[in-house]
PDB file of C-alpha atoms and ligand atoms in Angstrom:
ATOM      1  CA  MET K   1      53.678  32.873  -7.006  1.00 98.00           C
ATOM      2  CA  LYS K   2      50.671  32.911  -9.450  1.00 98.00           C
ATOM      3  CA  ILE K   3      47.749  35.269  -9.558  1.00 98.00           C
ATOM      4  CA  ILE K   4      44.609  33.909 -10.989  1.00 98.00           C
ATOM      5  CA  SER K   5      41.306  35.240 -11.290  1.00 98.00           C
ATOM      6  CA  SER K   6      39.340  32.474 -13.082  1.00 98.00           C
ATOM      7  CA  ILE K   7      37.827  29.569 -11.719  1.00 98.00           C
ATOM      8  CA  ASP K   8      38.997  27.269 -14.763  1.00 98.00           C
ATOM      9  CA  GLY K   9      42.363  28.543 -13.721  1.00 98.00           C
ATOM     10  CA  LEU K  10      42.232  27.604 -10.156  1.00 98.00           C
ATOM     11  CA  ARG K  11      40.766  24.347 -10.511  1.00 98.00           C
ATOM     12  CA  HIS K  12      43.598  23.627 -12.775  1.00 98.00           C
ATOM     13  CA  GLU K  13      46.471  24.508 -10.571  1.00 98.00           C
ATOM     14  CA  ILE K  14      44.663  22.912  -7.422  1.00 98.00           C
ATOM     15  CA  ASP K  15      44.020  19.475  -9.473  1.00 98.00           C
ATOM     16  CA  ALA K  16      47.761  19.704 -10.118  1.00 98.00           C
ATOM     17  CA  VAL K  17      48.772  20.166  -6.310  1.00 98.00           C
ATOM     18  CA  GLU K  18      46.211  17.352  -5.395  1.00 97.00           C
ATOM     19  CA  ALA K  19      47.508  14.794  -7.888  1.00 98.00           C
ATOM     20  CA  LYS K  20      51.161  15.376  -6.095  1.00 98.00           C
ATOM     21  CA  GLY K  21      49.379  14.719  -2.753  1.00 98.00           C
ATOM     22  CA  LEU K  22      50.339  17.962  -1.437  1.00 98.00           C
ATOM     23  CA  SER K  23      48.331  19.348   1.600  1.00 98.00           C
ATOM     24  CA  ILE K  24      46.912  22.857   0.790  1.00 98.00           C
ATOM     25  CA  GLY K  25      46.583  25.890   3.274  1.00 98.00           C
ATOM     26  CA  PHE K  26      43.967  28.639   2.540  1.00 99.00           C
ATOM     27  CA  VAL K  27      43.717  32.255   3.598  1.00 99.00           C
ATOM     28  CA  PRO K  28      40.874  33.779   2.826  1.00 98.00           C
ATOM     29  CA  THR K  29      41.092  37.633   2.899  1.00 98.00           C
ATOM     30  CA  MET K  30      39.312  40.713   1.132  1.00 97.00           C
ATOM     31  CA  GLY K  31      43.009  42.202   0.320  1.00 97.00           C
ATOM     32  CA  ALA K  32      44.268  45.654   1.784  1.00 95.00           C
ATOM     33  CA  LEU K  33      46.635  43.502   3.674  1.00 97.00           C
ATOM     34  CA  HIS K  34      48.822  44.120   6.463  1.00 97.00           C
ATOM     35  CA  ALA K  35      50.679  42.295   9.267  1.00 98.00           C
ATOM     36  CA  GLY K  36      47.757  40.488  10.865  1.00 98.00           C
ATOM     37  CA  HIS K  37      46.699  38.522   7.241  1.00 98.00           C
ATOM     38  CA  ILE K  38      50.397  37.995   7.093  1.00 98.00           C
ATOM     39  CA  SER K  39      50.510  36.134  10.093  1.00 98.00           C
ATOM     40  CA  LEU K  40      47.745  33.867   8.825  1.00 98.00           C
ATOM     41  CA  VAL K  41      49.965  33.382   5.619  1.00 98.00           C
ATOM     42  CA  THR K  42      53.386  32.744   7.735  1.00 98.00           C
ATOM     43  CA  LYS K  43      51.196  29.923   9.696  1.00 98.00           C
ATOM     44  CA  ALA K  44      50.015  28.436   6.777  1.00 98.00           C
ATOM     45  CA  VAL K  45      53.392  28.521   5.024  1.00 98.00           C
ATOM     46  CA  SER K  46      54.894  26.762   8.198  1.00 98.00           C
ATOM     47  CA  GLU K  47      52.126  24.010   8.139  1.00 98.00           C
ATOM     48  CA  ASN K  48      51.135  23.371   4.530  1.00 98.00           C
ATOM     49  CA  ASN K  49      52.831  22.255   1.359  1.00 98.00           C
ATOM     50  CA  PHE K  50      51.128  24.968  -0.980  1.00 98.00           C
ATOM     51  CA  VAL K  51      49.375  28.126   0.069  1.00 98.00           C
ATOM     52  CA  VAL K  52      46.450  29.892  -1.451  1.00 99.00           C
ATOM     53  CA  VAL K  53      45.398  33.102  -0.451  1.00 99.00           C
ATOM     54  CA  SER K  54      42.066  34.394  -1.817  1.00 98.00           C
ATOM     55  CA  VAL K  55      41.690  38.616  -2.259  1.00 98.00           C
ATOM     56  CA  PHE K  56      38.259  39.221  -2.910  1.00 98.00           C
ATOM     57  CA  VAL K  57      36.301  42.109  -1.278  1.00 97.00           C
ATOM     58  CA  ASN K  58      32.889  39.908  -1.214  1.00 97.00           C
ATOM     59  CA  PRO K  59      29.627  41.770  -2.183  1.00 96.00           C
ATOM     60  CA  THR K  60      27.516  40.001  -0.475  1.00 96.00           C
ATOM     61  CA  GLN K  61      28.599  40.619   3.122  1.00 95.00           C
ATOM     62  CA  PHE K  62      28.259  44.391   2.902  1.00 93.00           C
ATOM     63  CA  ASN K  63      24.827  45.719   4.335  1.00 86.00           C
ATOM     64  CA  ASN K  64      26.182  49.016   3.514  1.00 86.00           C
ATOM     65  CA  SER K  65      27.362  49.898  -0.489  1.00 88.00           C
ATOM     66  CA  GLN K  66      29.391  52.998   0.949  1.00 87.00           C
ATOM     67  CA  ASP K  67      31.527  50.939   3.137  1.00 85.00           C
ATOM     68  CA  LEU K  68      31.708  48.379   0.137  1.00 90.00           C
ATOM     69  CA  GLU K  69      33.151  51.278  -2.222  1.00 90.00           C
ATOM     70  CA  LYS K  70      35.310  52.521   0.394  1.00 87.00           C
ATOM     71  CA  TYR K  71      36.817  49.405   0.976  1.00 89.00           C
ATOM     72  CA  PRO K  72      40.718  49.921   0.369  1.00 88.00           C
ATOM     73  CA  ARG K  73      41.848  47.895  -2.640  1.00 93.00           C
ATOM     74  CA  ASP K  74      45.694  47.407  -3.564  1.00 95.00           C
ATOM     75  CA  ILE K  75      46.275  44.261  -5.408  1.00 97.00           C
ATOM     76  CA  GLU K  76      49.746  44.805  -6.573  1.00 97.00           C
ATOM     77  CA  ARG K  77      50.861  45.951  -2.904  1.00 98.00           C
ATOM     78  CA  ASP K  78      49.242  42.586  -1.395  1.00 98.00           C
ATOM     79  CA  ALA K  79      50.619  40.435  -4.117  1.00 98.00           C
ATOM     80  CA  LYS K  80      54.058  41.827  -3.146  1.00 98.00           C
ATOM     81  CA  MET K  81      53.667  41.271   0.472  1.00 98.00           C
ATOM     82  CA  LEU K  82      51.966  37.528  -0.008  1.00 98.00           C
ATOM     83  CA  GLU K  83      55.141  36.941  -2.645  1.00 98.00           C
ATOM     84  CA  LEU K  84      57.554  37.504   0.392  1.00 98.00           C
ATOM     85  CA  ALA K  85      55.528  35.684   2.878  1.00 98.00           C
ATOM     86  CA  GLY K  86      55.768  32.537   0.746  1.00 98.00           C
ATOM     87  CA  CYS K  87      52.338  32.194  -0.946  1.00 98.00           C
ATOM     88  CA  ASN K  88      52.202  29.719  -3.703  1.00 98.00           C
ATOM     89  CA  LEU K  89      48.899  31.223  -5.391  1.00 98.00           C
ATOM     90  CA  ILE K  90      46.421  34.475  -5.330  1.00 98.00           C
ATOM     91  CA  PHE K  91      42.981  33.804  -6.118  1.00 98.00           C
ATOM     92  CA  ALA K  92      41.502  37.280  -7.364  1.00 98.00           C
ATOM     93  CA  PRO K  93      38.384  36.856  -8.875  1.00 98.00           C
ATOM     94  CA  GLU K  94      35.842  39.544 -10.078  1.00 96.00           C
ATOM     95  CA  ALA K  95      32.434  39.288  -8.365  1.00 96.00           C
ATOM     96  CA  SER K  96      30.464  37.851 -11.659  1.00 96.00           C
ATOM     97  CA  GLU K  97      33.147  35.253 -11.307  1.00 98.00           C
ATOM     98  CA  MET K  98      31.923  34.093  -8.143  1.00 98.00           C
ATOM     99  CA  TYR K  99      28.320  34.741  -8.367  1.00 97.00           C
ATOM    100  CA  THR K 100      25.051  34.613 -10.497  1.00 96.00           C
ATOM    101  CA  GLU K 101      22.989  37.675 -10.482  1.00 93.00           C
ATOM    102  CA  SER K 102      20.423  35.733  -8.173  1.00 94.00           C
ATOM    103  CA  GLU K 103      23.238  34.743  -6.001  1.00 94.00           C
ATOM    104  CA  ILE K 104      24.005  38.389  -5.055  1.00 91.00           C
ATOM    105  CA  ASN K 105      20.440  39.348  -4.405  1.00 88.00           C
ATOM    106  CA  ASN K 106      18.994  36.178  -2.424  1.00 85.00           C
ATOM    107  CA  THR K 107      20.256  35.465   1.110  1.00 87.00           C
ATOM    108  CA  PHE K 108      21.831  32.117   1.249  1.00 86.00           C
ATOM    109  CA  ASP K 109      20.097  28.848   3.423  1.00 87.00           C
ATOM    110  CA  PHE K 110      22.158  28.039   6.185  1.00 94.00           C
ATOM    111  CA  ASP K 111      21.218  27.310   9.771  1.00 95.00           C
ATOM    112  CA  PHE K 112      23.375  29.474  12.104  1.00 97.00           C
ATOM    113  CA  GLY K 113      21.812  28.019  15.341  1.00 96.00           C
ATOM    114  CA  GLY K 114      21.480  31.785  16.323  1.00 95.00           C
ATOM    115  CA  LEU K 115      24.974  32.740  16.014  1.00 97.00           C
ATOM    116  CA  ASP K 116      24.105  35.571  13.244  1.00 95.00           C
ATOM    117  CA  THR K 117      21.512  37.549  15.106  1.00 95.00           C
ATOM    118  CA  VAL K 118      23.579  39.039  17.943  1.00 97.00           C
ATOM    119  CA  MET K 119      26.640  41.516  18.078  1.00 98.00           C
ATOM    120  CA  GLU K 120      27.779  41.884  14.742  1.00 96.00           C
ATOM    121  CA  GLY K 121      24.740  40.264  13.466  1.00 94.00           C
ATOM    122  CA  GLU K 122      22.314  42.232  15.047  1.00 95.00           C
ATOM    123  CA  PHE K 123      23.966  45.571  13.243  1.00 94.00           C
ATOM    124  CA  ARG K 124      24.923  44.061  10.215  1.00 92.00           C
ATOM    125  CA  PRO K 125      21.708  42.101   8.929  1.00 90.00           C
ATOM    126  CA  ARG K 126      22.710  39.537   6.417  1.00 91.00           C
ATOM    127  CA  HIS K 127      26.507  40.076   6.887  1.00 94.00           C
ATOM    128  CA  PHE K 128      27.288  36.298   7.995  1.00 96.00           C
ATOM    129  CA  ASN K 129      25.017  34.920   5.182  1.00 96.00           C
ATOM    130  CA  GLY K 130      27.543  36.839   2.618  1.00 96.00           C
ATOM    131  CA  VAL K 131      30.302  35.177   4.916  1.00 97.00           C
ATOM    132  CA  VAL K 132      29.095  31.596   4.806  1.00 98.00           C
ATOM    133  CA  GLN K 133      28.178  32.210   1.175  1.00 97.00           C
ATOM    134  CA  ILE K 134      31.659  33.032  -0.126  1.00 98.00           C
ATOM    135  CA  VAL K 135      33.780  31.031   2.428  1.00 98.00           C
ATOM    136  CA  SER K 136      31.726  27.726   1.471  1.00 98.00           C
ATOM    137  CA  LYS K 137      32.249  28.532  -2.170  1.00 98.00           C
ATOM    138  CA  LEU K 138      35.795  29.351  -1.749  1.00 98.00           C
ATOM    139  CA  PHE K 139      36.327  26.055   0.421  1.00 98.00           C
ATOM    140  CA  GLN K 140      34.664  24.082  -2.608  1.00 98.00           C
ATOM    141  CA  LEU K 141      37.115  25.323  -4.982  1.00 98.00           C
ATOM    142  CA  VAL K 142      40.281  25.492  -2.936  1.00 98.00           C
ATOM    143  CA  GLN K 143      39.533  21.959  -1.157  1.00 98.00           C
ATOM    144  CA  PRO K 144      41.967  23.105   1.822  1.00 98.00           C
ATOM    145  CA  THR K 145      43.697  20.753   4.175  1.00 98.00           C
ATOM    146  CA  ASN K 146      43.597  23.239   6.808  1.00 98.00           C
ATOM    147  CA  ALA K 147      42.054  27.155   6.614  1.00 99.00           C
ATOM    148  CA  TYR K 148      43.203  30.149   8.750  1.00 99.00           C
ATOM    149  CA  PHE K 149      40.939  32.421  10.396  1.00 98.00           C
ATOM    150  CA  GLY K 150      41.987  35.442  12.812  1.00 98.00           C
ATOM    151  CA  GLU K 151      40.465  35.534  16.064  1.00 98.00           C
ATOM    152  CA  LYS K 152      39.775  39.314  15.631  1.00 98.00           C
ATOM    153  CA  ASP K 153      36.720  38.574  13.657  1.00 98.00           C
ATOM    154  CA  PHE K 154      35.796  36.482  16.821  1.00 98.00           C
ATOM    155  CA  GLN K 155      31.933  35.781  15.818  1.00 98.00           C
ATOM    156  CA  GLN K 156      32.925  34.790  12.214  1.00 98.00           C
ATOM    157  CA  LEU K 157      35.480  32.260  13.449  1.00 98.00           C
ATOM    158  CA  ALA K 158      32.517  30.888  15.376  1.00 97.00           C
ATOM    159  CA  ILE K 159      30.312  31.093  12.882  1.00 98.00           C
ATOM    160  CA  ILE K 160      32.865  29.235  10.669  1.00 98.00           C
ATOM    161  CA  HIS K 161      33.538  26.652  12.992  1.00 98.00           C
ATOM    162  CA  ARG K 162      29.476  25.938  13.077  1.00 97.00           C
ATOM    163  CA  MET K 163      29.734  25.822   9.204  1.00 98.00           C
ATOM    164  CA  VAL K 164      32.335  23.035   8.814  1.00 98.00           C
ATOM    165  CA  ASP K 165      30.412  21.215  11.346  1.00 97.00           C
ATOM    166  CA  VAL K 166      26.887  21.398  10.018  1.00 97.00           C
ATOM    167  CA  LEU K 167      28.099  21.083   6.368  1.00 97.00           C
ATOM    168  CA  LYS K 168      30.624  18.173   7.218  1.00 98.00           C
ATOM    169  CA  MET K 169      33.390  19.613   5.201  1.00 98.00           C
ATOM    170  CA  ASN K 170      36.509  18.080   5.206  1.00 98.00           C
ATOM    171  CA  VAL K 171      38.934  20.642   6.422  1.00 98.00           C
ATOM    172  CA  HIS K 172      40.714  21.395   9.761  1.00 98.00           C
ATOM    173  CA  ILE K 173      40.060  25.392  10.803  1.00 98.00           C
ATOM    174  CA  VAL K 174      42.968  27.311  12.821  1.00 98.00           C
ATOM    175  CA  ASP K 175      42.239  30.091  14.950  1.00 98.00           C
ATOM    176  CA  CYS K 176      44.731  32.543  14.688  1.00 98.00           C
ATOM    177  CA  PRO K 177      45.446  35.180  17.425  1.00 98.00           C
ATOM    178  CA  ILE K 178      45.041  38.900  17.159  1.00 98.00           C
ATOM    179  CA  VAL K 179      47.736  40.807  15.697  1.00 98.00           C
ATOM    180  CA  ARG K 180      48.145  44.756  16.990  1.00 98.00           C
ATOM    181  CA  GLU K 181      49.756  47.698  16.393  1.00 97.00           C
ATOM    182  CA  ALA K 182      52.357  48.729  19.040  1.00 97.00           C
ATOM    183  CA  SER K 183      49.787  51.280  20.453  1.00 98.00           C
ATOM    184  CA  GLY K 184      47.458  47.898  21.050  1.00 98.00           C
ATOM    185  CA  LEU K 185      44.909  48.788  18.257  1.00 98.00           C
ATOM    186  CA  ALA K 186      43.721  45.629  16.418  1.00 98.00           C
ATOM    187  CA  MET K 187      45.271  45.534  12.826  1.00 98.00           C
ATOM    188  CA  SER K 188      42.296  46.175  10.518  1.00 96.00           C
ATOM    189  CA  SER K 189      42.264  47.007   6.663  1.00 91.00           C
ATOM    190  CA  ARG K 190      39.913  50.099   7.980  1.00 90.00           C
ATOM    191  CA  ASN K 191      42.554  51.451  10.316  1.00 94.00           C
ATOM    192  CA  GLU K 192      44.089  53.451   6.920  1.00 90.00           C
ATOM    193  CA  ARG K 193      41.027  55.441   7.020  1.00 91.00           C
ATOM    194  CA  LEU K 194      41.658  57.009  10.608  1.00 96.00           C
ATOM    195  CA  THR K 195      43.263  60.443  10.957  1.00 97.00           C
ATOM    196  CA  THR K 196      46.110  60.283  12.884  1.00 97.00           C
ATOM    197  CA  GLU K 197      44.530  61.767  15.918  1.00 97.00           C
ATOM    198  CA  GLN K 198      41.839  59.238  15.310  1.00 97.00           C
ATOM    199  CA  ARG K 199      44.067  56.561  15.370  1.00 97.00           C
ATOM    200  CA  ILE K 200      46.071  57.562  18.701  1.00 97.00           C
ATOM    201  CA  LYS K 201      42.215  57.698  20.328  1.00 97.00           C
ATOM    202  CA  ALA K 202      41.215  54.443  18.731  1.00 98.00           C
ATOM    203  CA  ALA K 203      44.142  52.706  20.927  1.00 98.00           C
ATOM    204  CA  GLU K 204      42.051  53.311  23.763  1.00 98.00           C
ATOM    205  CA  ILE K 205      39.735  50.874  22.910  1.00 98.00           C
ATOM    206  CA  TYR K 206      42.225  47.997  23.614  1.00 98.00           C
ATOM    207  CA  LYS K 207      43.474  49.435  26.692  1.00 98.00           C
ATOM    208  CA  VAL K 208      39.647  49.930  28.140  1.00 98.00           C
ATOM    209  CA  LEU K 209      39.509  46.332  27.426  1.00 98.00           C
ATOM    210  CA  THR K 210      42.642  45.184  29.010  1.00 97.00           C
ATOM    211  CA  ASN K 211      41.950  47.424  32.077  1.00 96.00           C
ATOM    212  CA  SER K 212      38.104  45.683  32.266  1.00 97.00           C
ATOM    213  CA  ARG K 213      40.158  42.541  32.724  1.00 95.00           C
ATOM    214  CA  ASN K 214      41.440  43.544  36.242  1.00 92.00           C
ATOM    215  CA  PHE K 215      37.834  44.194  37.348  1.00 90.00           C
ATOM    216  CA  ALA K 216      36.283  41.182  36.145  1.00 91.00           C
ATOM    217  CA  SER K 217      36.797  38.764  39.658  1.00 86.00           C
ATOM    218  CA  GLU K 218      34.833  42.047  41.387  1.00 92.00           C
ATOM    219  CA  LYS K 219      32.266  43.118  39.098  1.00 95.00           C
ATOM    220  CA  SER K 220      29.323  40.968  37.436  1.00 96.00           C
ATOM    221  CA  PRO K 221      29.570  40.586  33.563  1.00 97.00           C
ATOM    222  CA  GLU K 222      26.163  43.158  33.690  1.00 97.00           C
ATOM    223  CA  ILE K 223      28.253  45.623  35.531  1.00 97.00           C
ATOM    224  CA  LEU K 224      31.473  45.252  33.980  1.00 97.00           C
ATOM    225  CA  LYS K 225      29.974  45.606  30.482  1.00 98.00           C
ATOM    226  CA  SER K 226      27.949  49.156  31.433  1.00 98.00           C
ATOM    227  CA  TRP K 227      31.793  50.234  32.635  1.00 97.00           C
ATOM    228  CA  VAL K 228      33.172  49.657  29.265  1.00 98.00           C
ATOM    229  CA  ILE K 229      30.760  51.034  27.457  1.00 98.00           C
ATOM    230  CA  TYR K 230      30.946  54.334  29.729  1.00 98.00           C
ATOM    231  CA  GLN K 231      34.817  54.656  29.631  1.00 98.00           C
ATOM    232  CA  ILE K 232      35.163  54.150  25.769  1.00 98.00           C
ATOM    233  CA  ASN K 233      32.271  56.611  24.819  1.00 98.00           C
ATOM    234  CA  ASP K 234      34.194  59.292  27.444  1.00 97.00           C
ATOM    235  CA  LEU K 235      36.602  59.205  24.721  1.00 95.00           C
ATOM    236  CA  LYS K 236      36.610  61.803  22.154  1.00 91.00           C
ATOM    237  CA  PHE K 237      35.831  60.287  18.265  1.00 94.00           C
ATOM    238  CA  LEU K 238      34.653  56.969  20.107  1.00 98.00           C
ATOM    239  CA  HIS K 239      31.200  55.925  20.082  1.00 98.00           C
ATOM    240  CA  VAL K 240      30.460  52.071  20.885  1.00 98.00           C
ATOM    241  CA  GLU K 241      27.721  50.340  18.773  1.00 98.00           C
ATOM    242  CA  TYR K 242      27.907  47.273  21.116  1.00 98.00           C
ATOM    243  CA  PHE K 243      29.743  45.744  23.863  1.00 98.00           C
ATOM    244  CA  ASP K 244      28.710  42.350  25.013  1.00 98.00           C
ATOM    245  CA  ILE K 245      30.169  39.622  27.213  1.00 98.00           C
ATOM    246  CA  VAL K 246      29.333  36.236  25.555  1.00 97.00           C
ATOM    247  CA  ASP K 247      30.122  32.664  25.675  1.00 96.00           C
ATOM    248  CA  ALA K 248      32.642  32.015  23.230  1.00 95.00           C
ATOM    249  CA  THR K 249      30.805  28.986  21.790  1.00 94.00           C
ATOM    250  CA  THR K 250      27.368  29.650  21.840  1.00 95.00           C
ATOM    251  CA  LEU K 251      28.010  33.889  21.696  1.00 97.00           C
ATOM    252  CA  LYS K 252      25.043  34.012  24.251  1.00 97.00           C
ATOM    253  CA  SER K 253      25.365  37.047  26.913  1.00 97.00           C
ATOM    254  CA  ILE K 254      26.394  35.718  30.364  1.00 97.00           C
ATOM    255  CA  ASP K 255      25.181  36.416  33.648  1.00 95.00           C
ATOM    256  CA  THR K 256      27.811  34.725  35.975  1.00 95.00           C
ATOM    257  CA  TRP K 257      31.602  34.323  34.991  1.00 94.00           C
ATOM    258  CA  THR K 258      33.112  31.175  33.267  1.00 92.00           C
ATOM    259  CA  SER K 259      36.348  30.380  31.771  1.00 92.00           C
ATOM    260  CA  ASN K 260      35.129  30.828  28.235  1.00 94.00           C
ATOM    261  CA  ALA K 261      33.999  34.243  28.486  1.00 96.00           C
ATOM    262  CA  VAL K 262      34.735  36.991  25.676  1.00 97.00           C
ATOM    263  CA  GLY K 263      33.754  40.440  25.517  1.00 98.00           C
ATOM    264  CA  CYS K 264      33.241  41.775  21.803  1.00 98.00           C
ATOM    265  CA  VAL K 265      33.067  45.353  21.055  1.00 98.00           C
ATOM    266  CA  ALA K 266      32.214  47.388  17.848  1.00 98.00           C
ATOM    267  CA  VAL K 267      33.186  50.881  18.025  1.00 98.00           C
ATOM    268  CA  PHE K 268      32.944  54.039  15.719  1.00 98.00           C
ATOM    269  CA  CYS K 269      35.800  56.272  15.562  1.00 97.00           C
ATOM    270  CA  GLY K 270      34.339  59.086  13.224  1.00 96.00           C
ATOM    271  CA  ASP K 271      32.607  57.178  10.490  1.00 92.00           C
ATOM    272  CA  VAL K 272      35.064  54.190  10.630  1.00 93.00           C
ATOM    273  CA  ARG K 273      33.679  50.961  12.229  1.00 94.00           C
ATOM    274  CA  LEU K 274      36.059  49.018  14.230  1.00 97.00           C
ATOM    275  CA  ILE K 275      35.561  45.664  16.248  1.00 98.00           C
ATOM    276  CA  ASP K 276      37.720  43.842  18.622  1.00 98.00           C
ATOM    277  CA  ASN K 277      37.554  41.387  21.589  1.00 98.00           C
ATOM    278  CA  ILE K 278      39.321  40.214  24.869  1.00 98.00           C
ATOM    279  CA  ARG K 279      38.999  36.840  26.411  1.00 96.00           C
ATOM    280  CA  TYR K 280      38.255  36.668  30.251  1.00 95.00           C
ATOM    281  CA  LYS K 281      40.533  34.153  31.457  1.00 77.00           C
ATOM    282  CA  LEU K 282      39.414  33.903  35.189  1.00 63.00           C
ATOM    283  CA  ALA K 283      40.388  31.388  37.884  1.00 51.00           C
ATOM    284  CA  GLU K 284      37.449  29.059  38.681  1.00 48.00           C
TER     285      GLU K 284
HETATM  286  P1  AMP W 301      39.978  40.244   6.286  1.00 80.34           P
HETATM  287  O1  AMP W 301      40.440  40.530   4.644  1.00 80.34           O
HETATM  288  O2  AMP W 301      39.280  41.513   7.077  1.00 80.34           O
HETATM  289  O3  AMP W 301      38.263  39.372   6.000  1.00 80.34           O
HETATM  290  O4  AMP W 301      40.187  39.573   7.186  1.00 80.34           O
HETATM  291  C1  AMP W 301      40.912  38.262   6.370  1.00 80.34           C
HETATM  292  C2  AMP W 301      41.253  37.175   7.762  1.00 80.34           C
HETATM  293  O5  AMP W 301      42.392  38.144   8.186  1.00 80.34           O
HETATM  294  C3  AMP W 301      40.391  37.015   8.538  1.00 80.34           C
HETATM  295  O6  AMP W 301      40.261  35.686   9.216  1.00 80.34           O
HETATM  296  C4  AMP W 301      40.485  38.004  10.063  1.00 80.34           C
HETATM  297  O7  AMP W 301      39.924  37.817  11.382  1.00 80.34           O
HETATM  298  C5  AMP W 301      42.026  37.986   9.805  1.00 80.34           C
HETATM  299  N1  AMP W 301      42.560  39.163  10.386  1.00 80.34           N
HETATM  300  C6  AMP W 301      42.185  40.353   9.932  1.00 80.34           C
HETATM  301  N2  AMP W 301      42.659  41.295  10.950  1.00 80.34           N
HETATM  302  C7  AMP W 301      43.566  40.516  12.011  1.00 80.34           C
HETATM  303  C8  AMP W 301      44.291  40.750  12.911  1.00 80.34           C
HETATM  304  N3  AMP W 301      44.541  42.120  13.272  1.00 80.34           N
HETATM  305  N4  AMP W 301      44.999  39.786  13.560  1.00 80.34           N
HETATM  306  C9  AMP W 301      44.699  38.566  13.290  1.00 80.34           C
HETATM  307  N5  AMP W 301      44.131  38.111  12.288  1.00 80.34           N
HETATM  308  C10 AMP W 301      43.357  39.394  11.300  1.00 80.34           C
END
């Protein structure tokens, strides 16, 4: 497995792989890897001849400089995990390799069709602008056959599908299920910042979400929304930033149930911001 930090070095490797006619699987990450990330890499390894993983804490998708500073980084540990998982190449550039000053300071022009202004987009202005900016750049460099993204970041995945569609990119996006800790807590690099007591409480988020499924047939989405928010806010350390039940494709709030409903939540546990989601697959 090679670790490369320059664009020239990456291009050189990709050219050699393409010359052999091999398929390329790509997993973009911000590092501080856990079993959730590794599940994407394992899937990529099983479906492609050559697998590239990027490890880059993308500054343009952080709207809070403290969050960017505190984001955990450990490339040596990441490299060990990726080698074991069968990754062929890690691309780990510095921000100066990826962006000009002007790119860092200005928004990237993309028509999100409204997907960027709700939920995460409402509370993290410019976040998705930064996501599309970096993922489109990485796709251009890596030229993947297949790219793997987690359903944990549900809104991000919907936006990546739109990006590929609108920009007519020649890449297949593979949606991967959420990997959870034994407690049910969705795995996240940010979980490392929780105290033991907070981690136990944070696991209640998924319990409330799964419980809400049992009531979906008897309560409207509006009533269920209030119920979920009340149940989570009632727990020590936890404070809901938003919970919405939306259509999985348009991300618009729904008034009546459909089989395409998904509930998406952002919760503060202390000062650590966690996200999770659940599909409501109701019998129609
Ligand atoms: P990140 O490093 O947080 O940007 O995540 C990189 C990729 O891993 C994204 O596609 C995430 O959706 C995915 N991912 C993160 N956590 C999980 C998880 N618990 N289960 C599945 N995929 C995940």
